[in-house]
Amino acid sequence: MYNFSYTRLKGYSKHLSAHTAAKKQKGLAIEAGSELNLKAKFSCLLGLKEKDRDPLAVLIQISSTPPLTKANTEDDLLEVLQKTFTCLPLFLYNDSEALTAIVGTWFQRNFDCCFGKLVTSSQDLTWLAAMWTRYDVSGSVSATELVFSVPVEPRMDISYAIHEEDFKTLWNDIHKSKGKVTLEEVDNLFQCLYWHFFRHFRIYLSATQLIKVTTSVASAHREGKVKFLSKDYLIRVLGFITELAINNIQY
């Protein structure tokens, strides 16, 4: 983001508030700083930095009266960017697509930046499934669910549910490296799952694509959709997703 400054978050809050209100009022010009029913607030979100030189994450909160929506309704790249640019690899939102589009347009106009979908590969999803087994969460989700897409027409998906404790026991038997998760360990975990499934159903899951992972902590889809099911480990889960986003940046 060109010329983005952490010292101007208050100013950004006023301008985004006015911009969003104007969009909601069919383009009627609104002066920044005027009294609005809608408020945007920028603040720093701590705990997501992987390295000391990484920029702080930014949290944007938008509130309105009345509400805008109905209820129920690679690290090297960062080093070569010019000093006038701030690179935040992940943009997470929890609101309507219409409001998100307004915020995205404001960022692109003010900081000459762009947004794109975070495409999560099958290998990334296997890694997330393994990483999330370490957390103990009591909730409604008692099984780890893996959804695979079968390369046939018409489209067919296979849902593979493993009891959470069984999944964790299997992973603990495989995971021996300290302080890190290796690709070999993750591959071994899923080879065991594939063999178990083949033994019962004579289907080779290795010939399919993993498209979704759901655990008691969070769920992730290959199209970049992430849903947090537990607030206890929210920051840590965000850290995993941010690391994944950094590794997928292309310049």
mmCIF file of N, CA and C in Angstrom, residues 74-164:
data_model
loop_
_atom_site.group_PDB
_atom_site.id
_atom_site.type_symbol
_atom_site.label_atom_id
_atom_site.label_comp_id
_atom_site.label_asym_id
_atom_site.label_seq_id
_atom_site.Cartn_x
_atom_site.Cartn_y
_atom_site.Cartn_z
ATOM 1 N N GLU A 74 6.594 -14.692 -0.461
ATOM 2 C CA GLU A 74 7.760 -15.163 0.190
ATOM 3 C C GLU A 74 8.509 -14.023 0.793
ATOM 4 N N ASP A 75 9.059 -14.099 1.962
ATOM 5 C CA ASP A 75 9.540 -13.001 2.764
ATOM 6 C C ASP A 75 10.462 -12.081 1.984
ATOM 7 N N ASP A 76 11.111 -12.620 1.011
ATOM 8 C CA ASP A 76 12.045 -11.807 0.238
ATOM 9 C C ASP A 76 11.310 -10.691 -0.482
ATOM 10 N N LEU A 77 10.132 -10.940 -0.890
ATOM 11 C CA LEU A 77 9.360 -9.925 -1.591
ATOM 12 C C LEU A 77 9.179 -8.683 -0.734
ATOM 13 N N LEU A 78 8.926 -8.869 0.551
ATOM 14 C CA LEU A 78 8.705 -7.741 1.447
ATOM 15 C C LEU A 78 9.946 -6.873 1.561
ATOM 16 N N GLU A 79 11.122 -7.470 1.390
ATOM 17 C CA GLU A 79 12.359 -6.725 1.544
ATOM 18 C C GLU A 79 12.693 -5.880 0.320
ATOM 19 N N VAL A 80 12.224 -6.296 -0.875
ATOM 20 C CA VAL A 80 12.573 -5.564 -2.089
ATOM 21 C C VAL A 80 11.572 -4.458 -2.406
ATOM 22 N N LEU A 81 10.416 -4.452 -1.733
ATOM 23 C CA LEU A 81 9.454 -3.379 -1.974
ATOM 24 C C LEU A 81 10.023 -2.041 -1.518
ATOM 25 N N GLN A 82 9.633 -0.983 -2.211
ATOM 26 C CA GLN A 82 10.112 0.346 -1.842
ATOM 27 C C GLN A 82 9.648 0.703 -0.433
ATOM 28 N N LYS A 83 10.399 1.573 0.208
ATOM 29 C CA LYS A 83 10.091 1.945 1.579
ATOM 30 C C LYS A 83 8.748 2.657 1.685
ATOM 31 N N THR A 84 8.246 3.194 0.574
ATOM 32 C CA THR A 84 6.965 3.898 0.612
ATOM 33 C C THR A 84 5.770 2.944 0.554
ATOM 34 N N PHE A 85 6.030 1.638 0.458
ATOM 35 C CA PHE A 85 4.952 0.668 0.394
ATOM 36 C C PHE A 85 4.869 -0.134 1.693
ATOM 37 N N THR A 86 3.658 -0.443 2.096
ATOM 38 C CA THR A 86 3.407 -1.334 3.223
ATOM 39 C C THR A 86 2.662 -2.547 2.692
ATOM 40 N N CYS A 87 3.186 -3.727 2.933
ATOM 41 C CA CYS A 87 2.568 -4.946 2.417
ATOM 42 C C CYS A 87 1.898 -5.712 3.554
ATOM 43 N N LEU A 88 0.575 -5.798 3.520
ATOM 44 C CA LEU A 88 -0.195 -6.608 4.457
ATOM 45 C C LEU A 88 -0.782 -7.770 3.654
ATOM 46 N N PRO A 89 -0.244 -8.975 3.837
ATOM 47 C CA PRO A 89 -0.560 -10.080 2.930
ATOM 48 C C PRO A 89 -1.957 -10.657 3.061
ATOM 49 N N LEU A 90 -2.678 -10.307 4.111
ATOM 50 C CA LEU A 90 -3.965 -10.950 4.331
ATOM 51 C C LEU A 90 -5.040 -9.932 4.678
ATOM 52 N N PHE A 91 -6.185 -10.037 4.008
ATOM 53 C CA PHE A 91 -7.327 -9.160 4.277
ATOM 54 C C PHE A 91 -8.505 -10.050 4.664
ATOM 55 N N LEU A 92 -8.828 -10.078 5.947
ATOM 56 C CA LEU A 92 -9.934 -10.882 6.449
ATOM 57 C C LEU A 92 -11.129 -9.981 6.739
ATOM 58 N N TYR A 93 -12.322 -10.430 6.365
ATOM 59 C CA TYR A 93 -13.502 -9.621 6.646
ATOM 60 C C TYR A 93 -14.616 -10.494 7.203
ATOM 61 N N ASN A 94 -15.488 -9.861 7.965
ATOM 62 C CA ASN A 94 -16.624 -10.559 8.554
ATOM 63 C C ASN A 94 -17.849 -9.654 8.434
ATOM 64 N N ASP A 95 -18.365 -9.544 7.216
ATOM 65 C CA ASP A 95 -19.517 -8.694 6.959
ATOM 66 C C ASP A 95 -20.048 -9.006 5.572
ATOM 67 N N SER A 96 -20.964 -8.197 5.108
ATOM 68 C CA SER A 96 -21.555 -8.427 3.791
ATOM 69 C C SER A 96 -20.538 -8.147 2.698
ATOM 70 N N GLU A 97 -20.702 -8.788 1.534
ATOM 71 C CA GLU A 97 -19.797 -8.573 0.417
ATOM 72 C C GLU A 97 -19.898 -7.147 -0.108
ATOM 73 N N ALA A 98 -21.081 -6.543 -0.017
ATOM 74 C CA ALA A 98 -21.265 -5.172 -0.503
ATOM 75 C C ALA A 98 -20.417 -4.184 0.295
ATOM 76 N N LEU A 99 -20.470 -4.292 1.619
ATOM 77 C CA LEU A 99 -19.679 -3.398 2.463
ATOM 78 C C LEU A 99 -18.194 -3.662 2.283
ATOM 79 N N THR A 100 -17.821 -4.932 2.143
ATOM 80 C CA THR A 100 -16.416 -5.284 1.926
ATOM 81 C C THR A 100 -15.901 -4.693 0.629
ATOM 82 N N ALA A 101 -16.728 -4.680 -0.423
ATOM 83 C CA ALA A 101 -16.340 -4.099 -1.707
ATOM 84 C C ALA A 101 -16.094 -2.595 -1.576
ATOM 85 N N ILE A 102 -16.898 -1.925 -0.761
ATOM 86 C CA ILE A 102 -16.718 -0.485 -0.540
ATOM 87 C C ILE A 102 -15.379 -0.207 0.136
ATOM 88 N N VAL A 103 -15.073 -1.000 1.171
ATOM 89 C CA VAL A 103 -13.801 -0.833 1.880
ATOM 90 C C VAL A 103 -12.638 -1.136 0.948
ATOM 91 N N GLY A 104 -12.747 -2.193 0.142
ATOM 92 C CA GLY A 104 -11.684 -2.553 -0.792
ATOM 93 C C GLY A 104 -11.441 -1.472 -1.823
ATOM 94 N N THR A 105 -12.508 -0.870 -2.350
ATOM 95 C CA THR A 105 -12.373 0.216 -3.327
ATOM 96 C C THR A 105 -11.668 1.410 -2.707
ATOM 97 N N TRP A 106 -11.998 1.726 -1.467
ATOM 98 C CA TRP A 106 -11.357 2.868 -0.782
ATOM 99 C C TRP A 106 -9.858 2.643 -0.643
ATOM 100 N N PHE A 107 -9.472 1.428 -0.255
ATOM 101 C CA PHE A 107 -8.050 1.106 -0.130
ATOM 102 C C PHE A 107 -7.336 1.232 -1.476
ATOM 103 N N GLN A 108 -7.920 0.717 -2.528
ATOM 104 C CA GLN A 108 -7.277 0.739 -3.837
ATOM 105 C C GLN A 108 -7.100 2.164 -4.345
ATOM 106 N N ARG A 109 -8.071 3.032 -4.107
ATOM 107 C CA ARG A 109 -7.979 4.421 -4.563
ATOM 108 C C ARG A 109 -6.986 5.231 -3.749
ATOM 109 N N ASN A 110 -6.905 4.958 -2.464
ATOM 110 C CA ASN A 110 -6.062 5.771 -1.592
ATOM 111 C C ASN A 110 -4.620 5.285 -1.505
ATOM 112 N N PHE A 111 -4.383 4.002 -1.725
ATOM 113 C CA PHE A 111 -3.042 3.456 -1.537
ATOM 114 C C PHE A 111 -2.511 2.713 -2.759
ATOM 115 N N ASP A 112 -3.193 2.824 -3.901
ATOM 116 C CA ASP A 112 -2.719 2.217 -5.147
ATOM 117 C C ASP A 112 -2.362 0.747 -4.930
ATOM 118 N N CYS A 113 -3.279 0.002 -4.318
ATOM 119 C CA CYS A 113 -3.028 -1.406 -4.033
ATOM 120 C C CYS A 113 -4.138 -2.248 -4.647
ATOM 121 N N CYS A 114 -4.029 -3.542 -4.525
ATOM 122 C CA CYS A 114 -5.050 -4.412 -5.082
ATOM 123 C C CYS A 114 -5.312 -5.587 -4.146
ATOM 124 N N PHE A 115 -6.469 -6.211 -4.315
ATOM 125 C CA PHE A 115 -6.878 -7.358 -3.528
ATOM 126 C C PHE A 115 -7.126 -8.536 -4.467
ATOM 127 N N GLY A 116 -6.844 -9.724 -4.003
ATOM 128 C CA GLY A 116 -7.127 -10.928 -4.775
ATOM 129 C C GLY A 116 -7.486 -12.060 -3.839
ATOM 130 N N LYS A 117 -8.160 -13.055 -4.376
ATOM 131 C CA LYS A 117 -8.541 -14.199 -3.554
ATOM 132 C C LYS A 117 -7.319 -14.989 -3.114
ATOM 133 N N LEU A 118 -7.363 -15.469 -1.878
ATOM 134 C CA LEU A 118 -6.315 -16.343 -1.368
ATOM 135 C C LEU A 118 -6.686 -17.770 -1.742
ATOM 136 N N VAL A 119 -6.087 -18.267 -2.820
ATOM 137 C CA VAL A 119 -6.364 -19.631 -3.254
ATOM 138 C C VAL A 119 -5.532 -20.592 -2.404
ATOM 139 N N THR A 120 -6.203 -21.489 -1.714
ATOM 140 C CA THR A 120 -5.546 -22.419 -0.810
ATOM 141 C C THR A 120 -5.434 -23.777 -1.488
ATOM 142 N N SER A 121 -4.226 -24.260 -1.677
ATOM 143 C CA SER A 121 -4.018 -25.535 -2.353
ATOM 144 C C SER A 121 -4.376 -26.695 -1.437
ATOM 145 N N SER A 122 -4.505 -27.885 -2.043
ATOM 146 C CA SER A 122 -4.793 -29.083 -1.246
ATOM 147 C C SER A 122 -3.691 -29.334 -0.228
ATOM 148 N N GLN A 123 -2.438 -29.080 -0.623
ATOM 149 C CA GLN A 123 -1.315 -29.274 0.299
ATOM 150 C C GLN A 123 -1.379 -28.299 1.459
ATOM 151 N N ASP A 124 -1.775 -27.046 1.186
ATOM 152 C CA ASP A 124 -1.939 -26.069 2.255
ATOM 153 C C ASP A 124 -3.003 -26.535 3.250
ATOM 154 N N LEU A 125 -4.083 -27.096 2.729
ATOM 155 C CA LEU A 125 -5.169 -27.547 3.605
ATOM 156 C C LEU A 125 -4.746 -28.730 4.471
ATOM 157 N N THR A 126 -3.940 -29.632 3.916
ATOM 158 C CA THR A 126 -3.440 -30.740 4.736
ATOM 159 C C THR A 126 -2.561 -30.221 5.864
ATOM 160 N N TRP A 127 -1.767 -29.196 5.569
ATOM 161 C CA TRP A 127 -0.887 -28.583 6.569
ATOM 162 C C TRP A 127 -1.712 -27.929 7.682
ATOM 163 N N LEU A 128 -2.777 -27.210 7.296
ATOM 164 C CA LEU A 128 -3.633 -26.572 8.296
ATOM 165 C C LEU A 128 -4.320 -27.614 9.177
ATOM 166 N N ALA A 129 -4.788 -28.697 8.570
ATOM 167 C CA ALA A 129 -5.449 -29.751 9.346
ATOM 168 C C ALA A 129 -4.509 -30.319 10.395
ATOM 169 N N ALA A 130 -3.248 -30.533 10.026
ATOM 170 C CA ALA A 130 -2.268 -31.062 10.975
ATOM 171 C C ALA A 130 -1.954 -30.049 12.069
ATOM 172 N N MET A 131 -1.791 -28.777 11.708
ATOM 173 C CA MET A 131 -1.442 -27.741 12.684
ATOM 174 C C MET A 131 -2.545 -27.543 13.721
ATOM 175 N N TRP A 132 -3.795 -27.631 13.297
ATOM 176 C CA TRP A 132 -4.907 -27.340 14.192
ATOM 177 C C TRP A 132 -5.233 -28.474 15.151
ATOM 178 N N THR A 133 -4.586 -29.629 14.992
ATOM 179 C CA THR A 133 -4.861 -30.742 15.910
ATOM 180 C C THR A 133 -4.299 -30.503 17.302
ATOM 181 N N ARG A 134 -3.385 -29.540 17.442
ATOM 182 C CA ARG A 134 -2.707 -29.349 18.726
ATOM 183 C C ARG A 134 -3.606 -28.687 19.774
ATOM 184 N N TYR A 135 -4.728 -28.120 19.355
ATOM 185 C CA TYR A 135 -5.541 -27.342 20.285
ATOM 186 C C TYR A 135 -6.727 -28.143 20.796
ATOM 187 N N ASP A 136 -6.955 -28.037 22.103
ATOM 188 C CA ASP A 136 -8.081 -28.716 22.732
ATOM 189 C C ASP A 136 -9.228 -27.730 22.886
ATOM 190 N N VAL A 137 -10.294 -27.988 22.157
ATOM 191 C CA VAL A 137 -11.448 -27.099 22.192
ATOM 192 C C VAL A 137 -12.699 -27.933 22.407
ATOM 193 N N SER A 138 -13.486 -27.553 23.402
ATOM 194 C CA SER A 138 -14.756 -28.241 23.633
ATOM 195 C C SER A 138 -15.853 -27.467 22.918
ATOM 196 N N GLY A 139 -16.542 -28.127 22.020
ATOM 197 C CA GLY A 139 -17.589 -27.461 21.255
ATOM 198 C C GLY A 139 -18.464 -28.459 20.540
ATOM 199 N N SER A 140 -19.231 -27.951 19.582
ATOM 200 C CA SER A 140 -20.178 -28.807 18.872
ATOM 201 C C SER A 140 -19.493 -29.692 17.840
ATOM 202 N N VAL A 141 -18.311 -29.298 17.381
ATOM 203 C CA VAL A 141 -17.600 -30.078 16.381
ATOM 204 C C VAL A 141 -16.764 -31.143 17.079
ATOM 205 N N SER A 142 -17.151 -32.416 16.948
ATOM 206 C CA SER A 142 -16.449 -33.499 17.621
ATOM 207 C C SER A 142 -15.611 -34.322 16.666
ATOM 208 N N ALA A 143 -15.613 -33.945 15.372
ATOM 209 C CA ALA A 143 -14.866 -34.698 14.370
ATOM 210 C C ALA A 143 -14.138 -33.741 13.439
ATOM 211 N N THR A 144 -13.010 -34.203 12.930
ATOM 212 C CA THR A 144 -12.307 -33.476 11.878
ATOM 213 C C THR A 144 -12.880 -33.938 10.546
ATOM 214 N N GLU A 145 -13.386 -32.990 9.762
ATOM 215 C CA GLU A 145 -14.011 -33.342 8.493
ATOM 216 C C GLU A 145 -13.146 -32.884 7.326
ATOM 217 N N LEU A 146 -12.899 -33.788 6.405
ATOM 218 C CA LEU A 146 -12.133 -33.508 5.204
ATOM 219 C C LEU A 146 -13.056 -33.709 4.007
ATOM 220 N N VAL A 147 -13.138 -32.700 3.140
ATOM 221 C CA VAL A 147 -13.992 -32.800 1.958
ATOM 222 C C VAL A 147 -13.108 -32.862 0.717
ATOM 223 N N PHE A 148 -13.316 -33.888 -0.094
ATOM 224 C CA PHE A 148 -12.525 -34.108 -1.300
ATOM 225 C C PHE A 148 -13.400 -33.960 -2.540
ATOM 226 N N SER A 149 -12.838 -33.349 -3.568
ATOM 227 C CA SER A 149 -13.539 -33.191 -4.841
ATOM 228 C C SER A 149 -13.071 -34.276 -5.799
ATOM 229 N N VAL A 150 -14.024 -35.030 -6.344
ATOM 230 C CA VAL A 150 -13.707 -36.117 -7.264
ATOM 231 C C VAL A 150 -13.733 -35.578 -8.694
ATOM 232 N N PRO A 151 -12.690 -35.821 -9.487
ATOM 233 C CA PRO A 151 -12.616 -35.272 -10.850
ATOM 234 C C PRO A 151 -13.515 -36.015 -11.839
ATOM 235 N N VAL A 152 -14.827 -35.882 -11.638
ATOM 236 C CA VAL A 152 -15.802 -36.509 -12.534
ATOM 237 C C VAL A 152 -16.894 -35.498 -12.857
ATOM 238 N N GLU A 153 -17.672 -35.796 -13.878
ATOM 239 C CA GLU A 153 -18.845 -35.000 -14.236
ATOM 240 C C GLU A 153 -20.080 -35.882 -14.164
ATOM 241 N N PRO A 154 -21.168 -35.477 -13.525
ATOM 242 C CA PRO A 154 -21.266 -34.233 -12.764
ATOM 243 C C PRO A 154 -20.400 -34.274 -11.505
ATOM 244 N N ARG A 155 -20.139 -33.099 -10.953
ATOM 245 C CA ARG A 155 -19.235 -32.988 -9.810
ATOM 246 C C ARG A 155 -19.734 -33.823 -8.637
ATOM 247 N N MET A 156 -18.778 -34.426 -7.936
ATOM 248 C CA MET A 156 -19.099 -35.217 -6.748
ATOM 249 C C MET A 156 -18.056 -34.952 -5.671
ATOM 250 N N ASP A 157 -18.498 -34.753 -4.441
ATOM 251 C CA ASP A 157 -17.610 -34.543 -3.306
ATOM 252 C C ASP A 157 -17.721 -35.710 -2.335
ATOM 253 N N ILE A 158 -16.621 -35.999 -1.666
ATOM 254 C CA ILE A 158 -16.587 -37.044 -0.641
ATOM 255 C C ILE A 158 -16.245 -36.402 0.695
ATOM 256 N N SER A 159 -17.085 -36.636 1.689
ATOM 257 C CA SER A 159 -16.841 -36.121 3.035
ATOM 258 C C SER A 159 -16.280 -37.235 3.904
ATOM 259 N N TYR A 160 -15.142 -36.974 4.524
ATOM 260 C CA TYR A 160 -14.426 -37.975 5.328
ATOM 261 C C TYR A 160 -14.304 -37.419 6.742
ATOM 262 N N ALA A 161 -15.064 -37.972 7.679
ATOM 263 C CA ALA A 161 -15.068 -37.495 9.062
ATOM 264 C C ALA A 161 -14.300 -38.461 9.954
ATOM 265 N N ILE A 162 -13.369 -37.909 10.734
ATOM 266 C CA ILE A 162 -12.566 -38.700 11.665
ATOM 267 C C ILE A 162 -12.773 -38.130 13.065
ATOM 268 N N HIS A 163 -13.037 -38.997 14.015
ATOM 269 C CA HIS A 163 -13.221 -38.523 15.385
ATOM 270 C C HIS A 163 -11.997 -37.713 15.799
ATOM 271 N N GLU A 164 -12.251 -36.590 16.453
ATOM 272 C CA GLU A 164 -11.178 -35.650 16.775
ATOM 273 C C GLU A 164 -10.034 -36.288 17.555
#
